[in-house]
Short mmCIF file of C-alpha atoms in Angstrom, two decimals:
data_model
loop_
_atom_site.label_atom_id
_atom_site.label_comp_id
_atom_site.label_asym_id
_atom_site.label_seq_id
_atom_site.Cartn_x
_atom_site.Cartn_y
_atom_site.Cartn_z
CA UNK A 194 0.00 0.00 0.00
CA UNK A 195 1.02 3.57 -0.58
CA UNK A 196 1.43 4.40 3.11
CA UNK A 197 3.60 1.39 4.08
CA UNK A 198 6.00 2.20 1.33
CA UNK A 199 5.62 6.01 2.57
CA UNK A 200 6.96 4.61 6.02
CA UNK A 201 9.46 2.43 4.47
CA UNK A 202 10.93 5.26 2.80
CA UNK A 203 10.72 7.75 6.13
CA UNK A 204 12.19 4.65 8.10
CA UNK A 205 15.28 4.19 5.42
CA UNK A 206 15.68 8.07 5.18
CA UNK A 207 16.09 7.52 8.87
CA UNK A 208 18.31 4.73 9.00
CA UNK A 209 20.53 6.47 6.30
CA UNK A 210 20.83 9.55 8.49
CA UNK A 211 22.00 7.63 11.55
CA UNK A 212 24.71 5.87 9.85
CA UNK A 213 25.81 9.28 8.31
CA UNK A 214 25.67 11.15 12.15
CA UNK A 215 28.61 10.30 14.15
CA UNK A 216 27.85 7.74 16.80
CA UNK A 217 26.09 9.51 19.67
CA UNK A 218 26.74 9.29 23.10
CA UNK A 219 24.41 6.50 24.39
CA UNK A 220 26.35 4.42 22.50
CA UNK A 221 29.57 4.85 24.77
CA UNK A 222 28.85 3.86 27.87
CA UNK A 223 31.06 3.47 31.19
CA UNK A 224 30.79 0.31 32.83
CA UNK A 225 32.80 -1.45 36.00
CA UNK A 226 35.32 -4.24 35.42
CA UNK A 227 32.86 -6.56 36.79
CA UNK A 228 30.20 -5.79 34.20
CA UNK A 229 32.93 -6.81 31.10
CA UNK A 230 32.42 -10.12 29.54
CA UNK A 231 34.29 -13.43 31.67
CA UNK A 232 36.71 -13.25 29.47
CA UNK A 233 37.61 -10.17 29.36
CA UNK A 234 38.18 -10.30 33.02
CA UNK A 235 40.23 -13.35 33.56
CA UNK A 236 42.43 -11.44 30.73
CA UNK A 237 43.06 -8.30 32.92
CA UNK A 238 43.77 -10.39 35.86
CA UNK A 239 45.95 -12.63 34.27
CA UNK A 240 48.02 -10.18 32.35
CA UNK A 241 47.26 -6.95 34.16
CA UNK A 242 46.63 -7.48 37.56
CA UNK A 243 49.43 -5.15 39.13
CA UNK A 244 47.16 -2.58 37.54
CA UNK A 245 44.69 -0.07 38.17
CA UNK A 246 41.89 0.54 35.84
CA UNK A 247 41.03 4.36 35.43
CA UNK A 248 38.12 3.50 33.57
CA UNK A 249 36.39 1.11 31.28
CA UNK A 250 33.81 1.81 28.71
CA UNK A 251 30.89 -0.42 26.44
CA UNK A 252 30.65 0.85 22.59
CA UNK A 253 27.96 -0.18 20.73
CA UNK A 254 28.52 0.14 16.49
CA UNK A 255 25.70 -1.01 14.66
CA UNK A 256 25.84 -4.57 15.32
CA UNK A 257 29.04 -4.45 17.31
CA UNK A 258 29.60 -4.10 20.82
CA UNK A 259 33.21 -3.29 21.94
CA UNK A 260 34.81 -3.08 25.59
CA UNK A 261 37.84 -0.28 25.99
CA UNK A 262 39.61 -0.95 29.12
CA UNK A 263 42.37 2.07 30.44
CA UNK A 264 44.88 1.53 32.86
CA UNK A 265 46.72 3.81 34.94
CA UNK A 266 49.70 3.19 33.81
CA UNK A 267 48.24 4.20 30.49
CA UNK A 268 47.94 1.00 28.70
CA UNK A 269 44.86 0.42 27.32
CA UNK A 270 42.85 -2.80 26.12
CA UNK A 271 40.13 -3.27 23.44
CA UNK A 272 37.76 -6.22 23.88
CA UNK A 273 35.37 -7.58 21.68
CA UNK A 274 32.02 -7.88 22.24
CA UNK A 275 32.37 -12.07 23.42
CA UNK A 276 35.28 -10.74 25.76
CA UNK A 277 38.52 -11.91 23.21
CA UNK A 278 40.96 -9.01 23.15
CA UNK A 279 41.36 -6.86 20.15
CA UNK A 280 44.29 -4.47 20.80
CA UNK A 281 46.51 -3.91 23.56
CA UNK A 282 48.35 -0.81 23.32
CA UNK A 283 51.12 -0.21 26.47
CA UNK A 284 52.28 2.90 24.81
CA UNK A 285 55.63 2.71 26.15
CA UNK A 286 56.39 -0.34 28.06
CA UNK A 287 56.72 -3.87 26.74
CA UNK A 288 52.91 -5.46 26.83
CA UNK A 289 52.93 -8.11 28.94
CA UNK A 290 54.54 -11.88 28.47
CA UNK A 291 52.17 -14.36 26.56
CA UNK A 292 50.02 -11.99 25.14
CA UNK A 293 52.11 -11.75 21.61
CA UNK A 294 51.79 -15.12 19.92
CA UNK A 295 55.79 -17.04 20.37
CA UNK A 296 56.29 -17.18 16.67
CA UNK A 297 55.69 -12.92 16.08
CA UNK A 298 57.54 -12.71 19.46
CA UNK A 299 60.86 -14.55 17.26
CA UNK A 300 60.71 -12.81 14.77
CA UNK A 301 61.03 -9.32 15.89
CA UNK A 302 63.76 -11.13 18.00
CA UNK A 303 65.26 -11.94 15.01
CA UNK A 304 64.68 -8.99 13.01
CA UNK A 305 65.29 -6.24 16.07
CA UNK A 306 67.32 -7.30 18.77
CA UNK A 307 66.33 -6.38 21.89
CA UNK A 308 62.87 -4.68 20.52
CA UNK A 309 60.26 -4.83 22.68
CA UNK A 310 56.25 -5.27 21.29
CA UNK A 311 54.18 -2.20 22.77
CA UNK A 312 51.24 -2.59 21.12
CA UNK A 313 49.34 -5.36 19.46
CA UNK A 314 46.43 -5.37 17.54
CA UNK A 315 44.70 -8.39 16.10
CA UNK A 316 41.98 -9.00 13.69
CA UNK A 317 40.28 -12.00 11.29
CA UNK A 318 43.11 -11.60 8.49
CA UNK A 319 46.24 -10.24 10.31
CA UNK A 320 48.37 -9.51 13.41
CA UNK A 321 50.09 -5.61 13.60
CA UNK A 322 52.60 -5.19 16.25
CA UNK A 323 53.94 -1.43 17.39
CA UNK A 324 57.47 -2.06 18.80
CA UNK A 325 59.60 0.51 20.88
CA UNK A 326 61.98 1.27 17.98
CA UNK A 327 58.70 2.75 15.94
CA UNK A 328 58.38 -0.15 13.86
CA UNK A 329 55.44 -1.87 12.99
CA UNK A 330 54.94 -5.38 11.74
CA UNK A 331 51.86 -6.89 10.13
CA UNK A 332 51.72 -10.80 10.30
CA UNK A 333 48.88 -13.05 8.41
CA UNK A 334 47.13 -15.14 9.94
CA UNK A 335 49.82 -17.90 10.10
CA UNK A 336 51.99 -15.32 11.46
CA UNK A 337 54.01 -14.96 8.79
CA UNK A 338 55.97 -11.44 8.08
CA UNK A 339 53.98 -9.21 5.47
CA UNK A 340 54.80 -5.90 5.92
CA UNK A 341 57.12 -3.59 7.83
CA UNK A 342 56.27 0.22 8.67
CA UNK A 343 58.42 3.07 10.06
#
């Protein structure tokens, strides 16, 4: 009927607006450690636990909830929505042993003596690694070298 396509239009119209607006507040929310998925939690305290957490916020993108955890100390952890990390970023200092997979871990070994990993980000198709000499290094999947950055 006329109207119902009317209101499909209005409603995509809509839809195409919100995507186009920057995402608004509601969808960053702060939340307590203990409200962060399991996971998420038995990372911190495995890997962080000498740390304080300044804060620790929920985003929400479309259909994709994320969890940004902030130390102190200024590291800082991303968390995906099931509780696996995404990033951790240490700015500085080395992030922590047995977080970077052994076989990235030899080859910056190899490659830069003596580097340390500061940051680490992760997704479905590749491993990036910041180390403290400004470098980064992508690694596929099978964490195998693909690129180097200065």
């Amino acid at each position: 009927s006329h109207t119902a396509m009317k209101n499909r239009m209005i409603l995509l119209s809509g839809a195409l607006m919100l995507a186009v607006l920057p995402a608004s507040a509601d969808n960053d929310r702060a939340v307590s450690v203990e409200q962060l998925p399991q996971k998420a939690r038995a990372f911190i305290s495995q890997y962080f636990s000498g740390e304080k957490v300044a804060y620790a916020k929920r985003d929400r993108e479309f259909m994709e909830t994320k969890y940004e955890v902030v130390f102190t100390g200024s590291a800082k952890v991303e968390f995906r929505g099931n509780g696996e990390w995404k990033e951790v970023d240490c700015r500085y200092a080395a992030v922590p042993a047995g977080i970077v997979p052994a076989p990235i871990n030899a080859k910056v070994q190899e490659l830069y003596p003596g580097a340390v990993v500061v940051g680490i980000d992760r997704d479905k198709r590749d491993t990036e690694v910041k180390l403290n000499n400004r470098m980064e290094l992508t690694f596929d999947r099978n964490y195998l070298l693909m690129d180097i950055d200065d």
